[in-house]
Amino acid sequence: MAMREIRVIPDPVLRTPCDEITTVDDRVRSLVADLVETVDYEGRAGLAANQIGVNLRAFSWNIEDEIGYVLNPTIVELSDEMQDGDEGCLSVPGLWYPTRRAWYARVVGTDLDGNEVTVEGTGLMARCLQHETDHLDGMLYLDRLDKAVRKKAMREMRAQL
C-alpha cells in the first residue's frame, strides 16, 4: 500500500477512458490498496485510478466516514431530481464550480473477489459516484459546466499552470 501522487490537468491520462479490469491479480489488489489509502485523507471524497496514473476502471470513495472501492463501475440509475452545488477535483486543484448532478445515483460493479456490488447514495455520495465514473470515462467535472462558466474555469486553470 502506498499514498500515491495525484495526477493533475493537463496530464493526458485524465482524458483517456480507462480499460475494464478483466483479471484480478496482484497488480489490481495493489491498485485497490493504493486507492483506499490515498483517498483516506481529510478533504478527499473520491479517487479514480487514472488520477494516480493507472488506466483501469476502479475508484475509491471516502464519504461520511465510509471508505470503499468498486471495480468496473457502471452507472445504472440516476434520479430525475437534480442537485446543484460547488464541485472540485483533486486533479484540478483550487477550482470549485457549481456543477449540476443527479440527487441519487446507483452504480454496479465488482469487488476483488469478483462478487457483484451495488453502491448507491444521495447528495454527496451521488455526486461522488457520478464524478468518479466520469473520470473513468476520461471526463472532468469541468466538461459538465455551462459554456460560459467552463470558459472562465479554463482561464483560471491556465493562470494557475
mmCIF file of N, CA and C in Angstrom, residues 7-115:
data_model
loop_
_atom_site.group_PDB
_atom_site.id
_atom_site.type_symbol
_atom_site.label_atom_id
_atom_site.label_comp_id
_atom_site.label_asym_id
_atom_site.label_seq_id
_atom_site.Cartn_x
_atom_site.Cartn_y
_atom_site.Cartn_z
ATOM 1 N N ARG A 7 -2.390 12.867 -10.163
ATOM 2 C CA ARG A 7 -2.125 13.469 -11.466
ATOM 3 C C ARG A 7 -3.044 14.675 -11.631
ATOM 4 N N VAL A 8 -2.508 15.748 -12.192
ATOM 5 C CA VAL A 8 -3.294 16.964 -12.388
ATOM 6 C C VAL A 8 -3.331 17.337 -13.861
ATOM 7 N N ILE A 9 -4.366 18.085 -14.182
ATOM 8 C CA ILE A 9 -4.560 18.568 -15.535
ATOM 9 C C ILE A 9 -3.328 19.379 -15.923
ATOM 10 N N PRO A 10 -2.726 19.266 -17.052
ATOM 11 C CA PRO A 10 -3.204 18.673 -18.293
ATOM 12 C C PRO A 10 -2.697 17.256 -18.568
ATOM 13 N N ASP A 11 -2.359 16.473 -17.539
ATOM 14 C CA ASP A 11 -1.873 15.108 -17.753
ATOM 15 C C ASP A 11 -2.857 14.343 -18.650
ATOM 16 N N PRO A 12 -2.387 13.789 -19.770
ATOM 17 C CA PRO A 12 -3.296 13.125 -20.716
ATOM 18 C C PRO A 12 -4.000 11.891 -20.157
ATOM 19 N N VAL A 13 -3.483 11.269 -19.100
ATOM 20 C CA VAL A 13 -4.147 10.099 -18.528
ATOM 21 C C VAL A 13 -5.550 10.465 -18.025
ATOM 22 N N LEU A 14 -5.745 11.719 -17.664
ATOM 23 C CA LEU A 14 -7.048 12.156 -17.156
ATOM 24 C C LEU A 14 -8.102 12.232 -18.250
ATOM 25 N N ARG A 15 -7.672 12.300 -19.491
ATOM 26 C CA ARG A 15 -8.599 12.391 -20.633
ATOM 27 C C ARG A 15 -8.705 11.073 -21.397
ATOM 28 N N THR A 16 -8.100 10.029 -20.850
ATOM 29 C CA THR A 16 -8.102 8.725 -21.515
ATOM 30 C C THR A 16 -9.111 7.804 -20.840
ATOM 31 N N PRO A 17 -10.088 7.300 -21.580
ATOM 32 C CA PRO A 17 -11.018 6.335 -20.973
ATOM 33 C C PRO A 17 -10.255 5.115 -20.456
ATOM 34 N N CYS A 18 -10.647 4.653 -19.284
ATOM 35 C CA CYS A 18 -9.953 3.542 -18.629
ATOM 36 C C CYS A 18 -10.419 2.191 -19.166
ATOM 37 N N ASP A 19 -9.520 1.235 -19.119
ATOM 38 C CA ASP A 19 -9.795 -0.126 -19.568
ATOM 39 C C ASP A 19 -10.505 -0.920 -18.474
ATOM 40 N N GLU A 20 -11.395 -1.802 -18.899
ATOM 41 C CA GLU A 20 -12.074 -2.697 -17.968
ATOM 42 C C GLU A 20 -11.059 -3.628 -17.327
ATOM 43 N N ILE A 21 -11.280 -3.958 -16.079
ATOM 44 C CA ILE A 21 -10.441 -4.924 -15.374
ATOM 45 C C ILE A 21 -10.984 -6.307 -15.709
ATOM 46 N N THR A 22 -10.168 -7.121 -16.356
ATOM 47 C CA THR A 22 -10.623 -8.450 -16.773
ATOM 48 C C THR A 22 -10.115 -9.552 -15.856
ATOM 49 N N THR A 23 -9.011 -9.297 -15.156
ATOM 50 C CA THR A 23 -8.429 -10.277 -14.247
ATOM 51 C C THR A 23 -8.018 -9.565 -12.966
ATOM 52 N N VAL A 24 -8.435 -10.115 -11.847
ATOM 53 C CA VAL A 24 -7.993 -9.572 -10.565
ATOM 54 C C VAL A 24 -6.723 -10.320 -10.176
ATOM 55 N N ASP A 25 -5.613 -9.596 -10.245
ATOM 56 C CA ASP A 25 -4.312 -10.164 -9.912
ATOM 57 C C ASP A 25 -3.659 -9.282 -8.854
ATOM 58 N N ASP A 26 -2.392 -9.530 -8.562
ATOM 59 C CA ASP A 26 -1.700 -8.750 -7.532
ATOM 60 C C ASP A 26 -1.645 -7.265 -7.892
ATOM 61 N N ARG A 27 -1.514 -6.973 -9.178
ATOM 62 C CA ARG A 27 -1.482 -5.560 -9.608
ATOM 63 C C ARG A 27 -2.794 -4.859 -9.258
ATOM 64 N N VAL A 28 -3.919 -5.507 -9.503
ATOM 65 C CA VAL A 28 -5.226 -4.909 -9.203
ATOM 66 C C VAL A 28 -5.426 -4.813 -7.688
ATOM 67 N N ARG A 29 -5.024 -5.839 -6.950
ATOM 68 C CA ARG A 29 -5.134 -5.785 -5.492
ATOM 69 C C ARG A 29 -4.304 -4.624 -4.926
ATOM 70 N N SER A 30 -3.111 -4.445 -5.468
ATOM 71 C CA SER A 30 -2.251 -3.344 -5.046
ATOM 72 C C SER A 30 -2.869 -1.995 -5.410
ATOM 73 N N LEU A 31 -3.474 -1.916 -6.602
ATOM 74 C CA LEU A 31 -4.152 -0.691 -7.025
ATOM 75 C C LEU A 31 -5.260 -0.325 -6.044
ATOM 76 N N VAL A 32 -6.096 -1.300 -5.678
ATOM 77 C CA VAL A 32 -7.192 -1.028 -4.743
ATOM 78 C C VAL A 32 -6.643 -0.570 -3.392
ATOM 79 N N ALA A 33 -5.613 -1.223 -2.908
ATOM 80 C CA ALA A 33 -5.000 -0.811 -1.640
ATOM 81 C C ALA A 33 -4.505 0.630 -1.729
ATOM 82 N N ASP A 34 -3.874 0.982 -2.830
ATOM 83 C CA ASP A 34 -3.376 2.347 -3.014
ATOM 84 C C ASP A 34 -4.525 3.348 -3.126
ATOM 85 N N LEU A 35 -5.596 2.986 -3.856
ATOM 86 C CA LEU A 35 -6.755 3.879 -3.972
ATOM 87 C C LEU A 35 -7.377 4.148 -2.604
ATOM 88 N N VAL A 36 -7.523 3.102 -1.817
ATOM 89 C CA VAL A 36 -8.130 3.239 -0.494
ATOM 90 C C VAL A 36 -7.231 4.066 0.429
ATOM 91 N N GLU A 37 -5.936 3.806 0.405
ATOM 92 C CA GLU A 37 -5.027 4.567 1.260
ATOM 93 C C GLU A 37 -4.958 6.035 0.828
ATOM 94 N N THR A 38 -4.928 6.281 -0.466
ATOM 95 C CA THR A 38 -4.778 7.650 -0.977
ATOM 96 C C THR A 38 -6.039 8.472 -0.760
ATOM 97 N N VAL A 39 -7.220 7.852 -0.784
ATOM 98 C CA VAL A 39 -8.463 8.599 -0.562
ATOM 99 C C VAL A 39 -8.704 8.850 0.929
ATOM 100 N N ASP A 40 -8.031 8.104 1.788
ATOM 101 C CA ASP A 40 -8.223 8.223 3.236
ATOM 102 C C ASP A 40 -7.412 9.394 3.789
ATOM 103 N N TYR A 41 -7.843 10.574 3.383
ATOM 104 C CA TYR A 41 -7.143 11.803 3.742
ATOM 105 C C TYR A 41 -8.195 12.893 3.814
ATOM 106 N N GLU A 42 -8.120 13.742 4.801
ATOM 107 C CA GLU A 42 -9.134 14.775 5.001
ATOM 108 C C GLU A 42 -9.354 15.602 3.736
ATOM 109 N N GLY A 43 -10.626 15.802 3.391
ATOM 110 C CA GLY A 43 -10.975 16.606 2.228
ATOM 111 C C GLY A 43 -11.059 15.828 0.931
ATOM 112 N N ARG A 44 -10.830 14.528 0.985
ATOM 113 C CA ARG A 44 -10.907 13.706 -0.227
ATOM 114 C C ARG A 44 -12.176 12.864 -0.186
ATOM 115 N N ALA A 45 -13.019 13.028 -1.207
ATOM 116 C CA ALA A 45 -14.285 12.292 -1.267
ATOM 117 C C ALA A 45 -14.191 11.075 -2.176
ATOM 118 N N GLY A 46 -13.389 11.162 -3.221
ATOM 119 C CA GLY A 46 -13.282 10.054 -4.160
ATOM 120 C C GLY A 46 -11.994 10.138 -4.952
ATOM 121 N N LEU A 47 -11.623 9.008 -5.535
ATOM 122 C CA LEU A 47 -10.381 8.944 -6.298
ATOM 123 C C LEU A 47 -10.488 7.839 -7.341
ATOM 124 N N ALA A 48 -10.303 8.214 -8.599
ATOM 125 C CA ALA A 48 -10.327 7.247 -9.702
ATOM 126 C C ALA A 48 -8.904 6.791 -10.013
ATOM 127 N N ALA A 49 -8.792 5.579 -10.537
ATOM 128 C CA ALA A 49 -7.474 5.001 -10.813
ATOM 129 C C ALA A 49 -6.633 5.874 -11.739
ATOM 130 N N ASN A 50 -7.262 6.482 -12.751
ATOM 131 C CA ASN A 50 -6.449 7.301 -13.661
ATOM 132 C C ASN A 50 -5.902 8.552 -12.971
ATOM 133 N N GLN A 51 -6.490 8.955 -11.856
ATOM 134 C CA GLN A 51 -5.950 10.100 -11.122
ATOM 135 C C GLN A 51 -4.622 9.774 -10.448
ATOM 136 N N ILE A 52 -4.302 8.489 -10.354
ATOM 137 C CA ILE A 52 -2.982 8.097 -9.848
ATOM 138 C C ILE A 52 -2.178 7.407 -10.953
ATOM 139 N N GLY A 53 -2.600 7.646 -12.195
ATOM 140 C CA GLY A 53 -1.819 7.198 -13.348
ATOM 141 C C GLY A 53 -2.061 5.786 -13.810
ATOM 142 N N VAL A 54 -3.128 5.139 -13.345
ATOM 143 C CA VAL A 54 -3.418 3.769 -13.739
ATOM 144 C C VAL A 54 -4.686 3.762 -14.593
ATOM 145 N N ASN A 55 -4.578 3.238 -15.792
ATOM 146 C CA ASN A 55 -5.670 3.287 -16.766
ATOM 147 C C ASN A 55 -6.604 2.074 -16.639
ATOM 148 N N LEU A 56 -7.139 1.866 -15.424
ATOM 149 C CA LEU A 56 -8.075 0.770 -15.174
ATOM 150 C C LEU A 56 -9.330 1.308 -14.506
ATOM 151 N N ARG A 57 -10.470 0.639 -14.763
ATOM 152 C CA ARG A 57 -11.774 1.091 -14.250
ATOM 153 C C ARG A 57 -11.951 0.688 -12.787
ATOM 154 N N ALA A 58 -11.491 1.572 -11.905
ATOM 155 C CA ALA A 58 -11.654 1.368 -10.462
ATOM 156 C C ALA A 58 -11.634 2.729 -9.791
ATOM 157 N N PHE A 59 -12.425 2.852 -8.736
ATOM 158 C CA PHE A 59 -12.327 4.062 -7.918
ATOM 159 C C PHE A 59 -12.623 3.737 -6.464
ATOM 160 N N SER A 60 -12.199 4.657 -5.607
ATOM 161 C CA SER A 60 -12.467 4.551 -4.171
ATOM 162 C C SER A 60 -13.240 5.784 -3.734
ATOM 163 N N TRP A 61 -13.861 5.680 -2.562
ATOM 164 C CA TRP A 61 -14.577 6.832 -2.007
ATOM 165 C C TRP A 61 -14.345 6.906 -0.507
ATOM 166 N N ASN A 62 -14.565 8.118 0.012
ATOM 167 C CA ASN A 62 -14.422 8.405 1.435
ATOM 168 C C ASN A 62 -15.518 9.408 1.779
ATOM 169 N N ILE A 63 -16.717 8.903 2.037
ATOM 170 C CA ILE A 63 -17.882 9.740 2.285
ATOM 171 C C ILE A 63 -18.454 9.398 3.655
ATOM 172 N N GLU A 64 -18.597 10.411 4.488
ATOM 173 C CA GLU A 64 -19.219 10.257 5.811
ATOM 174 C C GLU A 64 -18.613 9.085 6.585
ATOM 175 N N ASP A 65 -17.287 9.066 6.663
ATOM 176 C CA ASP A 65 -16.531 8.053 7.403
ATOM 177 C C ASP A 65 -16.668 6.639 6.839
ATOM 178 N N GLU A 66 -17.119 6.503 5.602
ATOM 179 C CA GLU A 66 -17.163 5.203 4.947
ATOM 180 C C GLU A 66 -16.189 5.236 3.772
ATOM 181 N N ILE A 67 -15.248 4.312 3.807
ATOM 182 C CA ILE A 67 -14.281 4.189 2.723
ATOM 183 C C ILE A 67 -14.565 2.877 2.000
ATOM 184 N N GLY A 68 -14.580 2.945 0.675
ATOM 185 C CA GLY A 68 -14.821 1.748 -0.112
ATOM 186 C C GLY A 68 -14.240 1.881 -1.499
ATOM 187 N N TYR A 69 -14.463 0.862 -2.301
ATOM 188 C CA TYR A 69 -13.963 0.845 -3.671
ATOM 189 C C TYR A 69 -14.922 0.038 -4.526
ATOM 190 N N VAL A 70 -14.809 0.206 -5.817
ATOM 191 C CA VAL A 70 -15.575 -0.614 -6.763
ATOM 192 C C VAL A 70 -14.747 -0.762 -8.035
ATOM 193 N N LEU A 71 -14.788 -1.957 -8.608
ATOM 194 C CA LEU A 71 -14.120 -2.242 -9.875
ATOM 195 C C LEU A 71 -15.160 -2.260 -10.985
ATOM 196 N N ASN A 72 -14.782 -1.771 -12.136
ATOM 197 C CA ASN A 72 -15.646 -1.765 -13.326
ATOM 198 C C ASN A 72 -17.043 -1.192 -13.056
ATOM 199 N N PRO A 73 -17.103 -0.028 -12.407
ATOM 200 C CA PRO A 73 -18.414 0.537 -12.096
ATOM 201 C C PRO A 73 -19.137 1.038 -13.342
ATOM 202 N N THR A 74 -20.440 0.843 -13.329
ATOM 203 C CA THR A 74 -21.326 1.363 -14.363
ATOM 204 C C THR A 74 -22.495 2.034 -13.664
ATOM 205 N N ILE A 75 -22.808 3.246 -14.070
ATOM 206 C CA ILE A 75 -23.991 3.903 -13.520
ATOM 207 C C ILE A 75 -25.213 3.222 -14.115
ATOM 208 N N VAL A 76 -26.088 2.725 -13.229
ATOM 209 C CA VAL A 76 -27.290 2.027 -13.692
ATOM 210 C C VAL A 76 -28.564 2.806 -13.386
ATOM 211 N N GLU A 77 -28.455 3.820 -12.526
ATOM 212 C CA GLU A 77 -29.644 4.613 -12.218
ATOM 213 C C GLU A 77 -29.240 5.992 -11.726
ATOM 214 N N LEU A 78 -29.936 6.998 -12.250
ATOM 215 C CA LEU A 78 -29.820 8.380 -11.789
ATOM 216 C C LEU A 78 -31.232 8.912 -11.582
ATOM 217 N N SER A 79 -31.403 9.699 -10.547
ATOM 218 C CA SER A 79 -32.720 10.283 -10.300
ATOM 219 C C SER A 79 -32.985 11.419 -11.271
ATOM 220 N N ASP A 80 -34.258 11.704 -11.464
ATOM 221 C CA ASP A 80 -34.642 12.894 -12.228
ATOM 222 C C ASP A 80 -34.417 14.143 -11.396
ATOM 223 N N GLU A 81 -34.497 13.992 -10.072
ATOM 224 C CA GLU A 81 -34.267 15.120 -9.177
ATOM 225 C C GLU A 81 -32.785 15.484 -9.226
ATOM 226 N N MET A 82 -32.512 16.767 -9.349
ATOM 227 C CA MET A 82 -31.137 17.222 -9.512
ATOM 228 C C MET A 82 -30.668 17.978 -8.270
ATOM 229 N N GLN A 83 -29.360 18.091 -8.154
ATOM 230 C CA GLN A 83 -28.735 18.900 -7.114
ATOM 231 C C GLN A 83 -27.744 19.847 -7.775
ATOM 232 N N ASP A 84 -27.651 21.028 -7.227
ATOM 233 C CA ASP A 84 -26.646 21.997 -7.649
ATOM 234 C C ASP A 84 -25.720 22.220 -6.467
ATOM 235 N N GLY A 85 -24.494 22.391 -6.747
ATOM 236 C CA GLY A 85 -23.544 22.654 -5.680
ATOM 237 C C GLY A 85 -22.154 22.766 -6.255
ATOM 238 N N ASP A 86 -21.282 23.404 -5.494
ATOM 239 C CA ASP A 86 -19.906 23.533 -5.939
ATOM 240 C C ASP A 86 -19.236 22.169 -5.938
ATOM 241 N N GLU A 87 -18.459 21.939 -6.974
ATOM 242 C CA GLU A 87 -17.722 20.690 -7.105
ATOM 243 C C GLU A 87 -16.274 21.047 -7.380
ATOM 244 N N GLY A 88 -15.394 20.258 -6.831
ATOM 245 C CA GLY A 88 -13.974 20.418 -7.075
ATOM 246 C C GLY A 88 -13.382 19.078 -7.464
ATOM 247 N N CYS A 89 -12.082 19.057 -7.671
ATOM 248 C CA CYS A 89 -11.430 17.821 -8.106
ATOM 249 C C CYS A 89 -9.966 17.870 -7.700
ATOM 250 N N LEU A 90 -9.476 16.748 -7.187
ATOM 251 C CA LEU A 90 -8.062 16.667 -6.812
ATOM 252 C C LEU A 90 -7.151 16.900 -8.010
ATOM 253 N N SER A 91 -7.628 16.562 -9.208
ATOM 254 C CA SER A 91 -6.823 16.723 -10.422
ATOM 255 C C SER A 91 -6.949 18.112 -11.040
ATOM 256 N N VAL A 92 -7.807 18.929 -10.472
ATOM 257 C CA VAL A 92 -7.976 20.322 -10.899
ATOM 258 C C VAL A 92 -7.924 21.163 -9.618
ATOM 259 N N PRO A 93 -6.755 21.221 -8.978
ATOM 260 C CA PRO A 93 -6.672 21.820 -7.645
ATOM 261 C C PRO A 93 -7.048 23.299 -7.621
ATOM 262 N N GLY A 94 -7.753 23.647 -6.548
ATOM 263 C CA GLY A 94 -8.066 25.047 -6.289
ATOM 264 C C GLY A 94 -9.279 25.601 -7.004
ATOM 265 N N LEU A 95 -9.901 24.838 -7.879
ATOM 266 C CA LEU A 95 -11.068 25.333 -8.610
ATOM 267 C C LEU A 95 -12.331 24.634 -8.122
ATOM 268 N N TRP A 96 -13.339 25.403 -7.797
ATOM 269 C CA TRP A 96 -14.646 24.902 -7.372
ATOM 270 C C TRP A 96 -15.695 25.640 -8.171
ATOM 271 N N TYR A 97 -16.557 24.886 -8.848
ATOM 272 C CA TYR A 97 -17.609 25.499 -9.655
ATOM 273 C C TYR A 97 -18.924 24.752 -9.463
ATOM 274 N N PRO A 98 -20.043 25.484 -9.547
ATOM 275 C CA PRO A 98 -21.347 24.829 -9.434
ATOM 276 C C PRO A 98 -21.531 23.827 -10.571
ATOM 277 N N THR A 99 -21.848 22.597 -10.184
ATOM 278 C CA THR A 99 -21.985 21.514 -11.153
ATOM 279 C C THR A 99 -23.290 20.777 -10.878
ATOM 280 N N ARG A 100 -24.107 20.688 -11.889
ATOM 281 C CA ARG A 100 -25.412 20.036 -11.756
ATOM 282 C C ARG A 100 -25.243 18.514 -11.870
ATOM 283 N N ARG A 101 -25.766 17.802 -10.890
ATOM 284 C CA ARG A 101 -25.693 16.341 -10.838
ATOM 285 C C ARG A 101 -27.041 15.789 -10.373
ATOM 286 N N ALA A 102 -27.268 14.531 -10.658
ATOM 287 C CA ALA A 102 -28.460 13.856 -10.138
ATOM 288 C C ALA A 102 -28.361 13.773 -8.616
ATOM 289 N N TRP A 103 -29.500 13.883 -7.940
ATOM 290 C CA TRP A 103 -29.553 13.817 -6.480
ATOM 291 C C TRP A 103 -29.249 12.401 -5.978
ATOM 292 N N TYR A 104 -29.644 11.392 -6.759
ATOM 293 C CA TYR A 104 -29.437 9.991 -6.392
ATOM 294 C C TYR A 104 -28.698 9.292 -7.532
ATOM 295 N N ALA A 105 -27.771 8.407 -7.179
ATOM 296 C CA ALA A 105 -27.067 7.610 -8.183
ATOM 297 C C ALA A 105 -26.828 6.216 -7.639
ATOM 298 N N ARG A 106 -26.821 5.263 -8.565
ATOM 299 C CA ARG A 106 -26.509 3.873 -8.220
ATOM 300 C C ARG A 106 -25.553 3.328 -9.267
ATOM 301 N N VAL A 107 -24.456 2.736 -8.799
ATOM 302 C CA VAL A 107 -23.520 2.070 -9.695
ATOM 303 C C VAL A 107 -23.447 0.592 -9.327
ATOM 304 N N VAL A 108 -23.163 -0.208 -10.336
ATOM 305 C CA VAL A 108 -22.954 -1.633 -10.135
ATOM 306 C C VAL A 108 -21.564 -1.962 -10.664
ATOM 307 N N GLY A 109 -20.842 -2.770 -9.925
ATOM 308 C CA GLY A 109 -19.511 -3.200 -10.324
ATOM 309 C C GLY A 109 -19.181 -4.488 -9.595
ATOM 310 N N THR A 110 -17.901 -4.700 -9.342
ATOM 311 C CA THR A 110 -17.475 -5.905 -8.634
ATOM 312 C C THR A 110 -16.461 -5.546 -7.561
ATOM 313 N N ASP A 111 -16.234 -6.513 -6.662
ATOM 314 C CA ASP A 111 -15.178 -6.368 -5.671
ATOM 315 C C ASP A 111 -13.979 -7.217 -6.096
ATOM 316 N N LEU A 112 -12.981 -7.296 -5.257
ATOM 317 C CA LEU A 112 -11.765 -8.040 -5.598
ATOM 318 C C LEU A 112 -11.991 -9.541 -5.740
ATOM 319 N N ASP A 113 -13.089 -10.039 -5.169
ATOM 320 C CA ASP A 113 -13.399 -11.465 -5.279
ATOM 321 C C ASP A 113 -14.311 -11.774 -6.455
ATOM 322 N N GLY A 114 -14.632 -10.757 -7.256
ATOM 323 C CA GLY A 114 -15.497 -10.961 -8.407
ATOM 324 C C GLY A 114 -16.978 -10.918 -8.086
ATOM 325 N N ASN A 115 -17.319 -10.610 -6.837
ATOM 326 C CA ASN A 115 -18.722 -10.511 -6.452
ATOM 327 C C ASN A 115 -19.310 -9.192 -6.943
#
